[in-house]
Short mmCIF file of C-alpha atoms in Angstrom, two decimals:
data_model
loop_
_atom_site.label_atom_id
_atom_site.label_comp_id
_atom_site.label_asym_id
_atom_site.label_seq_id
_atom_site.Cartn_x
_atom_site.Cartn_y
_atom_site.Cartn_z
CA UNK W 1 -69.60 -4.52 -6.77
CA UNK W 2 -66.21 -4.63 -8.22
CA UNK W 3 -64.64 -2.30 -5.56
CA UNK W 4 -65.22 -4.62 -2.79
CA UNK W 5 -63.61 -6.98 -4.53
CA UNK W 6 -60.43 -4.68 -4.56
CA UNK W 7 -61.10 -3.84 -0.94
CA UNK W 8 -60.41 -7.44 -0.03
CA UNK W 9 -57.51 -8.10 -2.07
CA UNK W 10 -54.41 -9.01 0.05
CA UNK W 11 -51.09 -6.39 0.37
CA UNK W 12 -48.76 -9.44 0.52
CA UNK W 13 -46.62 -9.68 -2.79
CA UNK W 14 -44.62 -13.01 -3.78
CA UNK W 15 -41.75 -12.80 -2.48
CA UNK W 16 -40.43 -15.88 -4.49
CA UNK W 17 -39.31 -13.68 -7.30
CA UNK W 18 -37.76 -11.31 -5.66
CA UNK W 19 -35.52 -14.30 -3.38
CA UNK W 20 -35.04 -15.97 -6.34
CA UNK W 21 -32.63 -13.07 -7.30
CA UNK W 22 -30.92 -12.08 -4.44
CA UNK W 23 -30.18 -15.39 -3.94
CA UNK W 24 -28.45 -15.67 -7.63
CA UNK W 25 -26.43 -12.37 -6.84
CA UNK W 26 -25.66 -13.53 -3.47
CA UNK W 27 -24.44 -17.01 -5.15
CA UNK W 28 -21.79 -15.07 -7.79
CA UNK W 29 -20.85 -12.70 -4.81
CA UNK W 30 -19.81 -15.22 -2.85
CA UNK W 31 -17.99 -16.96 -5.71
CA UNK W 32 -16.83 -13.72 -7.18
CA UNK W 33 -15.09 -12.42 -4.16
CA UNK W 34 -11.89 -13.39 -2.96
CA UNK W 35 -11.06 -12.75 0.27
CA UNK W 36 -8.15 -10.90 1.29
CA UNK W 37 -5.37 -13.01 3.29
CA UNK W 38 -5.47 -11.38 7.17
CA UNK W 39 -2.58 -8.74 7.37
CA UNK W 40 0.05 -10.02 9.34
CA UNK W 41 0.55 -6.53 10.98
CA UNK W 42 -1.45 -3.49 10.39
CA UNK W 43 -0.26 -0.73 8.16
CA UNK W 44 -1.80 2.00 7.04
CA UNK W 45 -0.41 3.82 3.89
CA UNK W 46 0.00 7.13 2.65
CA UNK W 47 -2.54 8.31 -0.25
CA UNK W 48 -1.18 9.44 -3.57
CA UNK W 49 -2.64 10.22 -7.00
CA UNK W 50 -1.91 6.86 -8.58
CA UNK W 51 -4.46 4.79 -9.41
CA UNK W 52 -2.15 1.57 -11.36
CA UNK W 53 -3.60 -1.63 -9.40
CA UNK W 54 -1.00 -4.17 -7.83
CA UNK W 55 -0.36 -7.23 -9.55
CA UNK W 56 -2.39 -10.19 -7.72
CA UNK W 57 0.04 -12.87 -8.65
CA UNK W 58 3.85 -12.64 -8.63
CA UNK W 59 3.96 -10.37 -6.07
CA UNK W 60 6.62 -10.04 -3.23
CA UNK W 61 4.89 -8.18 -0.60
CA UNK W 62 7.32 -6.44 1.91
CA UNK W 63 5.14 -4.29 4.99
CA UNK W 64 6.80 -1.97 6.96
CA UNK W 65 4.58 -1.38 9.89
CA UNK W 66 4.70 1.94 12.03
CA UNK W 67 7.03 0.84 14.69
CA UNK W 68 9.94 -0.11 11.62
CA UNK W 69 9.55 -3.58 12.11
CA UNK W 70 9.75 -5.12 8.12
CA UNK W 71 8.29 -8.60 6.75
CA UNK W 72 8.11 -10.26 4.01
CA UNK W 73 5.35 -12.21 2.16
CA UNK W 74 4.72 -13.34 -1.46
CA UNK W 75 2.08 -15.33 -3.13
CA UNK W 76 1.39 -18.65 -3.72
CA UNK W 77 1.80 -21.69 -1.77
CA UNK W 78 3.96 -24.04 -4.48
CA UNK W 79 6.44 -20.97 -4.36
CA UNK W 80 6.57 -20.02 -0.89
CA UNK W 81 7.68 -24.22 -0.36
CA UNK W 82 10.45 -23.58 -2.58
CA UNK W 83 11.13 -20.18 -1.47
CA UNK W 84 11.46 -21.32 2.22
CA UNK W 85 13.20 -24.61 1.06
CA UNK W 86 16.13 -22.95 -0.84
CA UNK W 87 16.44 -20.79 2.51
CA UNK W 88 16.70 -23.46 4.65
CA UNK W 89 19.46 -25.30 2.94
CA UNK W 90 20.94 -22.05 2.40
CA UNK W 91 20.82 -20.96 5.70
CA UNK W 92 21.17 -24.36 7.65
CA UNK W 93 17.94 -23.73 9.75
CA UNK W 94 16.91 -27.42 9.83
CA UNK W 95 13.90 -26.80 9.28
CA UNK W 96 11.05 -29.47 9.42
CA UNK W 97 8.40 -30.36 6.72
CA UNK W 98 5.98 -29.00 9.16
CA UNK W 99 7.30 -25.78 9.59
CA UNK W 100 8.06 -24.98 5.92
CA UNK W 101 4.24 -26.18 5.29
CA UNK W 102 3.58 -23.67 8.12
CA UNK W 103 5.18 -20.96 6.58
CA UNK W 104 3.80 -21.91 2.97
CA UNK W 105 0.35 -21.27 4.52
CA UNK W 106 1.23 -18.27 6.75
CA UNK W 107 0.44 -14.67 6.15
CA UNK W 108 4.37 -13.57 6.27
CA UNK W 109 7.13 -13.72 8.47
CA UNK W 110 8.96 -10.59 10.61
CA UNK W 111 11.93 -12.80 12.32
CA UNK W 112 15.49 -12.69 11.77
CA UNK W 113 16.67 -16.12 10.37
CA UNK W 114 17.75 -17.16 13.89
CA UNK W 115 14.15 -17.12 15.22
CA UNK W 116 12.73 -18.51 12.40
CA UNK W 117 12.42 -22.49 13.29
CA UNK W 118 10.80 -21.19 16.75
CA UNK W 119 8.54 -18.82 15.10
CA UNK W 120 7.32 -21.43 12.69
CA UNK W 121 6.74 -24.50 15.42
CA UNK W 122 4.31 -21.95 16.61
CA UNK W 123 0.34 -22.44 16.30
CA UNK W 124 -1.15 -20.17 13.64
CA UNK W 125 -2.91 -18.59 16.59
CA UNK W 126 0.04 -18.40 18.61
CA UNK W 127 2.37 -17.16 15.66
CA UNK W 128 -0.76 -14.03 15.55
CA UNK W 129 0.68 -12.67 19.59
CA UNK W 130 3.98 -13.31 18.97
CA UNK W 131 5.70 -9.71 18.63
CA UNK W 132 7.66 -10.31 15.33
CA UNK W 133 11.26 -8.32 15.68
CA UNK W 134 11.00 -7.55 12.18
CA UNK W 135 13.63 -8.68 9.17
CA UNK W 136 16.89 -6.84 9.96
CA UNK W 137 17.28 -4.31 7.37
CA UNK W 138 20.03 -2.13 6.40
CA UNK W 139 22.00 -0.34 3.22
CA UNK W 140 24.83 -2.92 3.23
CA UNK W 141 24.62 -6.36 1.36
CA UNK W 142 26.49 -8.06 4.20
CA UNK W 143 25.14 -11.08 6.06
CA UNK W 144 23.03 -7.95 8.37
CA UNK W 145 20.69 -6.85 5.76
CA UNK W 146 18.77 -10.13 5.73
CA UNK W 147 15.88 -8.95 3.78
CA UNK W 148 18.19 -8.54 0.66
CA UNK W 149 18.37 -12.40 1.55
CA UNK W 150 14.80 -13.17 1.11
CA UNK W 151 14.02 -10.80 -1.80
CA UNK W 152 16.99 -12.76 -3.74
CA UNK W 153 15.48 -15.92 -2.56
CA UNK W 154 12.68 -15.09 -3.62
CA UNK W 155 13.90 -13.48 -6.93
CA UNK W 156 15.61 -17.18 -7.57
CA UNK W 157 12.35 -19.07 -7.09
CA UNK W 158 10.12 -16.83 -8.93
CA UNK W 159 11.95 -14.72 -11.20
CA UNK W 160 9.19 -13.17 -12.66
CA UNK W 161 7.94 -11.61 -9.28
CA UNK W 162 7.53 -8.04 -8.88
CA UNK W 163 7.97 -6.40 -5.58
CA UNK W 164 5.62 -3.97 -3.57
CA UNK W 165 6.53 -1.98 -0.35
CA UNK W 166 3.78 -1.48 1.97
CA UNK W 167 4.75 0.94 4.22
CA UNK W 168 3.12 2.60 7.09
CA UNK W 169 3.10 6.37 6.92
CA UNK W 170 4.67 7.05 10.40
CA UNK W 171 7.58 5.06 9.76
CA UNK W 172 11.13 7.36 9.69
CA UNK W 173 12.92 7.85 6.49
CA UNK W 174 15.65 5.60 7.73
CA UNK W 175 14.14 2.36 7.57
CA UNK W 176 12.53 3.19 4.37
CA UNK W 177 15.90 4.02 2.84
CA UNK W 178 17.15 0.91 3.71
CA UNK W 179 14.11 -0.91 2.16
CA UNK W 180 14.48 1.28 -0.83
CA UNK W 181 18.27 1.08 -1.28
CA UNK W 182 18.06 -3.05 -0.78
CA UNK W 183 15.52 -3.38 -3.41
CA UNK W 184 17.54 -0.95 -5.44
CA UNK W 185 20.95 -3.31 -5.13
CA UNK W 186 22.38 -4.46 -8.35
CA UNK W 187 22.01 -7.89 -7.56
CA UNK W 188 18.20 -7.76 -7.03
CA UNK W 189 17.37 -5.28 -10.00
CA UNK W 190 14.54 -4.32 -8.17
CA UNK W 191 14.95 -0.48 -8.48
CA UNK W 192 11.14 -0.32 -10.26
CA UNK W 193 8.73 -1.31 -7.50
CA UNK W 194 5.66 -0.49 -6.26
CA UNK W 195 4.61 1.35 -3.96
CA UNK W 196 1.13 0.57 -2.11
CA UNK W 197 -0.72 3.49 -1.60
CA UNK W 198 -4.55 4.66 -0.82
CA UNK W 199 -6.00 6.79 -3.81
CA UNK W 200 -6.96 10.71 -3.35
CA UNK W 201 -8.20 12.61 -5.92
CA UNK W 202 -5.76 14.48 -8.51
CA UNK W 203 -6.24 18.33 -8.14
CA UNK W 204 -5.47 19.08 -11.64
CA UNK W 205 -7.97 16.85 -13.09
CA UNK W 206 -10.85 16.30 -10.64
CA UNK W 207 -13.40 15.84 -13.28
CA UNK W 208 -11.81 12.78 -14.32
CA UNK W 209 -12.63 10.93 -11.08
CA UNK W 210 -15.54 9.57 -10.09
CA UNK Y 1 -43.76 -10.31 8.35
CA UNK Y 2 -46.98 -8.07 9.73
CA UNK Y 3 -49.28 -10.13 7.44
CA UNK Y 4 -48.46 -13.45 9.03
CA UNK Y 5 -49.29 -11.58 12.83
CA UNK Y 6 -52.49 -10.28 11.49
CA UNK Y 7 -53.55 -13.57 10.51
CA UNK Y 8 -52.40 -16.01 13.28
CA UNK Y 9 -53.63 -13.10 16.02
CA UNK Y 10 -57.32 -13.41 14.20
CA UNK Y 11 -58.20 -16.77 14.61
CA UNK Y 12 -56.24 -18.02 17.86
CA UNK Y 13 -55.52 -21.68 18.65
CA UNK Y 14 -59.28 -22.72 19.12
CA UNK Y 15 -60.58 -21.56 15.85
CA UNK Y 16 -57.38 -22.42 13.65
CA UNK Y 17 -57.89 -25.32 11.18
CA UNK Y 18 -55.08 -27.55 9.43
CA UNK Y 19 -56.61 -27.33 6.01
CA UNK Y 20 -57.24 -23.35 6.48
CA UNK Y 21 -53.56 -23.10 6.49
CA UNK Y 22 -51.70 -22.28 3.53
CA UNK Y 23 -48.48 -23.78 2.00
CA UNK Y 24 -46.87 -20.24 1.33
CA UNK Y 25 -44.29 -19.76 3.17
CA UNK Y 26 -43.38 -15.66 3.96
CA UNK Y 27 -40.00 -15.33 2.42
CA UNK Y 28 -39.61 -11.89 3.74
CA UNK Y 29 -36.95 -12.63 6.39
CA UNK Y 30 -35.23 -14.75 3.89
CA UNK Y 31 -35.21 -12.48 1.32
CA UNK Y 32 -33.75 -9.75 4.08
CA UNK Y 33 -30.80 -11.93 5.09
CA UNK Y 34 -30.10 -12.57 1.19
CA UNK Y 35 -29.86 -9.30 0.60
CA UNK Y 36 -27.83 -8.33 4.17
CA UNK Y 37 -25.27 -10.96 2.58
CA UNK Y 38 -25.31 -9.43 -0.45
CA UNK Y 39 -24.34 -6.13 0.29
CA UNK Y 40 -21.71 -7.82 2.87
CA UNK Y 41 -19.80 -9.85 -0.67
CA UNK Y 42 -20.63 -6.59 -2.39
CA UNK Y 43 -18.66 -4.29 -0.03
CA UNK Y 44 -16.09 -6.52 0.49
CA UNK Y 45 -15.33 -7.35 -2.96
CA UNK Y 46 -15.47 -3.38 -4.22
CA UNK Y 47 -13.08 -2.42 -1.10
CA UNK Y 48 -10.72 -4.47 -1.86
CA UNK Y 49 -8.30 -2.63 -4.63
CA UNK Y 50 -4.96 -2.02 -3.37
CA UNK Y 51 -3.32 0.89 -5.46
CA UNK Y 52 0.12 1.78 -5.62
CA UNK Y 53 2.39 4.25 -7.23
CA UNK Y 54 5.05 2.64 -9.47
CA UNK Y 55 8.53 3.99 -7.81
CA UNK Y 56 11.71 3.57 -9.99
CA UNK Y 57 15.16 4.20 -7.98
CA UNK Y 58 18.42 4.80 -10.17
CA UNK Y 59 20.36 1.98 -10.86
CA UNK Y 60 23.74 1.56 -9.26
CA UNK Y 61 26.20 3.20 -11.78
CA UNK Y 62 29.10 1.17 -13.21
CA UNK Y 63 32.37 3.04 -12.92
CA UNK Y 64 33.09 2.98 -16.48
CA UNK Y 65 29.51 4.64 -16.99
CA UNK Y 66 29.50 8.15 -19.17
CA UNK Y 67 29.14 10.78 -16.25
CA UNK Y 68 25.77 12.17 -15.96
CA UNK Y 69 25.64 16.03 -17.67
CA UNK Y 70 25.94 18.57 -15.48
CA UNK Y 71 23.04 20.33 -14.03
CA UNK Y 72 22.55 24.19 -14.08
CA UNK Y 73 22.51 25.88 -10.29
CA UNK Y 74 19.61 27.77 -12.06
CA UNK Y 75 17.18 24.58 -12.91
CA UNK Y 76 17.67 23.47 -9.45
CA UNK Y 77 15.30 23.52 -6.56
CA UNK Y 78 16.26 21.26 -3.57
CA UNK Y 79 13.58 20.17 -0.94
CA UNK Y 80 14.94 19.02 2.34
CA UNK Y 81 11.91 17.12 4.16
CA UNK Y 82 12.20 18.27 7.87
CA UNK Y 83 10.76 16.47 10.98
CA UNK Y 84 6.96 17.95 11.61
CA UNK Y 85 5.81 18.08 8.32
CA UNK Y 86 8.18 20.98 7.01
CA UNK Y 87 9.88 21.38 4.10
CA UNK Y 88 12.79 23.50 3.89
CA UNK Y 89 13.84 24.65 0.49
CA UNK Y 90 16.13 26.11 -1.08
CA UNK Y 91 17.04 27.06 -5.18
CA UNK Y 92 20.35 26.54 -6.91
CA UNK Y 93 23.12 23.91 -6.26
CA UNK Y 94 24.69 25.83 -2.75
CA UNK Y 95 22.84 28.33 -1.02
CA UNK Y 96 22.62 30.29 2.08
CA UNK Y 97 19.22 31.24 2.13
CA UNK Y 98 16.94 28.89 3.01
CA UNK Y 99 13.49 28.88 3.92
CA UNK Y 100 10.26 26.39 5.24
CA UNK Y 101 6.78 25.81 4.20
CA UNK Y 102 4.44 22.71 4.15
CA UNK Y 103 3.25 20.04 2.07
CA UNK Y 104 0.42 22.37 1.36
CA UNK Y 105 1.68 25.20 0.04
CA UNK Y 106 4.68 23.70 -1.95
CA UNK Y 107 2.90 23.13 -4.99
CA UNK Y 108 2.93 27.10 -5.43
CA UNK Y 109 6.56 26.99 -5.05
CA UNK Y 110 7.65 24.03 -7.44
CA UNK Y 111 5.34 25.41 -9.86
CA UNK Y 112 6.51 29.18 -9.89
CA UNK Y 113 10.04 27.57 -10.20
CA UNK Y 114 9.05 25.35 -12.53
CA UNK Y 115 7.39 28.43 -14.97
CA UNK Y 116 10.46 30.22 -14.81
CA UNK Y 117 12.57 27.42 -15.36
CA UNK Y 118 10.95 26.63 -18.63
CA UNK Y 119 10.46 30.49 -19.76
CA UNK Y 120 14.67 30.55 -19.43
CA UNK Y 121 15.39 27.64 -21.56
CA UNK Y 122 17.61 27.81 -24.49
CA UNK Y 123 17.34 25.46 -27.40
CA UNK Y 124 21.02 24.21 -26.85
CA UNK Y 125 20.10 23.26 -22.74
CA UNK Y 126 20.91 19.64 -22.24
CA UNK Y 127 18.66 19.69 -19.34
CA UNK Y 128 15.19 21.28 -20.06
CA UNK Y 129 13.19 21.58 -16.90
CA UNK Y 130 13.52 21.77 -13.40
CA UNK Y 131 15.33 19.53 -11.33
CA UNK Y 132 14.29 18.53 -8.06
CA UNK Y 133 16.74 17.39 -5.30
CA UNK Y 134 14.56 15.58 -2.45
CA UNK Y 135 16.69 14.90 0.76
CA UNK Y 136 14.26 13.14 3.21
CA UNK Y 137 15.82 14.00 6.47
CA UNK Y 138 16.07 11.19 9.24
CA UNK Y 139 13.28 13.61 11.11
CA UNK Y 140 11.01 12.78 7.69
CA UNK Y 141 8.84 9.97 7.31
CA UNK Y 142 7.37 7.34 5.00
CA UNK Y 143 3.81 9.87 4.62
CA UNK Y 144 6.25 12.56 4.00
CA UNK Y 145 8.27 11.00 1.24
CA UNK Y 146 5.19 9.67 -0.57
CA UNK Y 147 3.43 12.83 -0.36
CA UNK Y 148 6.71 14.44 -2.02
CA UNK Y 149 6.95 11.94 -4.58
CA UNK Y 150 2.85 12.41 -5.58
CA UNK Y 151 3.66 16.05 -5.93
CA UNK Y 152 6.14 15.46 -8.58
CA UNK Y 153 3.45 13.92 -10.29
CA UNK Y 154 0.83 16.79 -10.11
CA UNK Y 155 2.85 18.75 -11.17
CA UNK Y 156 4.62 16.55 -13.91
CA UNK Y 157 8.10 17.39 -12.79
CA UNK Y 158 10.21 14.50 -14.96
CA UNK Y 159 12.95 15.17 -13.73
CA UNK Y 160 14.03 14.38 -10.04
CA UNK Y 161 15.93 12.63 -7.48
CA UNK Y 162 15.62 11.26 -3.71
CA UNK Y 163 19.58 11.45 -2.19
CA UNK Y 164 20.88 11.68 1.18
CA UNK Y 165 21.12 15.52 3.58
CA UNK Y 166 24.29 16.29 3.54
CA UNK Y 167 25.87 17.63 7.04
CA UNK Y 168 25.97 21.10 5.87
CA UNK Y 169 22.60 21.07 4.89
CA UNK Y 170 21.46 19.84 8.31
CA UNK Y 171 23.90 22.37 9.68
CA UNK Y 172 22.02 25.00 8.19
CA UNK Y 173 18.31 23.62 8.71
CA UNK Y 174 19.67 23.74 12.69
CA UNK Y 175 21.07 27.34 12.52
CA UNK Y 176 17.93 28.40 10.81
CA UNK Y 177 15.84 26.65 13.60
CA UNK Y 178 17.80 28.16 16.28
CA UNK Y 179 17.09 31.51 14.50
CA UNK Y 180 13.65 31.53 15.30
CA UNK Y 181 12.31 30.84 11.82
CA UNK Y 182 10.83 27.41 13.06
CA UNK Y 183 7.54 27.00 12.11
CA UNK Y 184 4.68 25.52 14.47
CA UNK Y 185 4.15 22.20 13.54
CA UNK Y 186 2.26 21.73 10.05
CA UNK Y 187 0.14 19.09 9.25
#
């Protein structure tokens, strides 16, 4: 008698449990993760030992992408106002409260100063075809190099900002030692920077990672 | 999600009753798109750790800086980073003799120069380890540089330095090239 009674029982289990906690971990995933701001260009970068974590806020991000073309991005909307307000009365763009809210909310920019005002009017969707030039860039301070521009913009509004160099592997040594040597300049005192790299296991301890 | 065909298939529409029918509802597809979501958050959340090596470049000197000391042709090894992935090398301050190998295989040489360094040190030495001159040529690139820079530290050199090829070097990187002692391109 009792093993018909087994026989009959259903195979269906209560699910309710079970959704009840993927749910809850799905919840604080979705809360816990922040999502990454879209790359303005893509850049993949070399892979070194180092495993120190870049700074989330206070960062000045500067990509170099493989062709040599450099931007420049930092965080934070309420800085990125001021940053692109002290350039435009520095640099007499004449710029318009829509385009400095444009580039508050943009990913970056990768014009010289001269294209800037067009590049901003653009669409966010527009700005993502346009084929950014790049910053000019080279070992000079003169009014040429006009990323040293930005970074001491950018230096002035946030002083506390570090600075990171993303930099695509294939890019020649030439662009990167202007990069390098601007950041280095006196005036910026940013000769300790970071930069971004992919992690890859250290031979001489290999136990150590996981 | 079988259980719920097995029992509308066994009692089709002319049979089925309104009160038969239970208020469960089968969470399994539910519980299968929680979970496809949850391992989309997870994945994107975990992948999403940018590392980066700290870099510190020399500060401009002042002119009325104290000159740096001088540095031993013997503690020197210079690395001139090549186009292709080569690295041409070469020990002491000026030298002649020159030679090429690849990111690979240049651990072997910094450390055998860095052993013998060290076993020749003398307590007075100002400078005690190797030094290593990097000259990124304009043939080098970004990959190149980094990979250089991660090799100083594996092998915990301390002390080193990332300055311009000089023409002569180039000179003699060309005349070595046009030699024959090219390498195929190294990865």
């Amino acid at each position: 008698m009792p093993k018909k009674k087994i026989a009959r029982k259903s195979t269906a289990i209560d699910m309710t449990a079970m959704c009840d906690v993927s749910f809850l971990l799905l919840t604080f995933f979705m809360l816990a993760t922040k999502f990454k701001p879209p790359d303005l260009v893509e850049v993949v970068t070399p892979a070194s030992i180092s495993d120190t974590k870049v700074a989330e806020t206070n960062i000045i991000t500067i990509s170099i992408d493989k062709d040599g073309r450099v931007f420049f991005d930092m965080d934070g909307i309420p800085t990125k106002l001021k940053l692109i307000d002290e350039i435009d009365t520095n640099m007499k763009l004449g710029l318009t409260k829509e385009e400095k809210d444009n580039f508050a909310l943009s990913a970056g920019v990768g014009v010289p100063f001269n294209q800037l005002k067009s590049y901003l009017n653009l669409r966010p969707n527009d700005q993502k075809s346009f084929k950014s030039p790049g910053i000019p860039v080279d070992t000079t301070l003169t009014e040429s190099n006009q990323l040293f521009k930005w970074v001491a913009y950018a230096r002035i509004v946030n002083p506390q900002a570090r600075l990171s160099v993303k930099g695509d592997g294939g890019v020649k040594y030439p662009v990167v030692r202007a990069v390098f040597a601007t950041l280095a300049n006196k005036k910026i005192q940013g000769h300790k920077f970071y930069a971004v790299t992919t992690l890859k296991a250290n031979p001489n301890q290999p136990e150590e990672k996981e | 999600m079988a259980q719920m065909d097995t029992a509308s298939s066994g009692d089709k529409k002319g049979g089925k009753k309104g009160k038969k029918l239970s208020t469960r509802v089968d969470l399994t597809p539910m519980v299968d798109l929680a979970f496809l979501l949850i391992t989309f958050f997870m994945l994107t959340t975990t992948m999403n750790k940018p590392q980066a090596m700290q870099i510190n470049m020399p500060v401009e000197r002042n002119p009325d800086d104290p000159p740096p000391p001088e540095v031993p042709a013997a503690k020197v090894l210079t690395l001139i980073l090549g186009s292709n992935n080569v690295i041409w090398y070469y020990e002491g301050l000026q030298s002649p003799e020159i030679k090429n190998t690849d990111y690979k295989s240049i651990r072997s040489i910094i450390l055998d120069k860095k052993k013998k360094v060290e076993a020749a040190i003398l307590p007075t030495d100002k400078i005690k380890s190797v030094v290593i001159i990097i000259k990124p040529t304009n043939d080098s690139n970004y990959n190149n540089l980094i990979d250089i820079l991660d090799e100083m530290a594996i092998d915990e050199i301390g002390t080193y330095t990332v300055v311009p090829v000089t023409p002569q070097e180039m000179a003699l990187v060309d005349q070595f090239k046009n030699a024959g002692g090219a390498p195929p391109a190294a990865n």
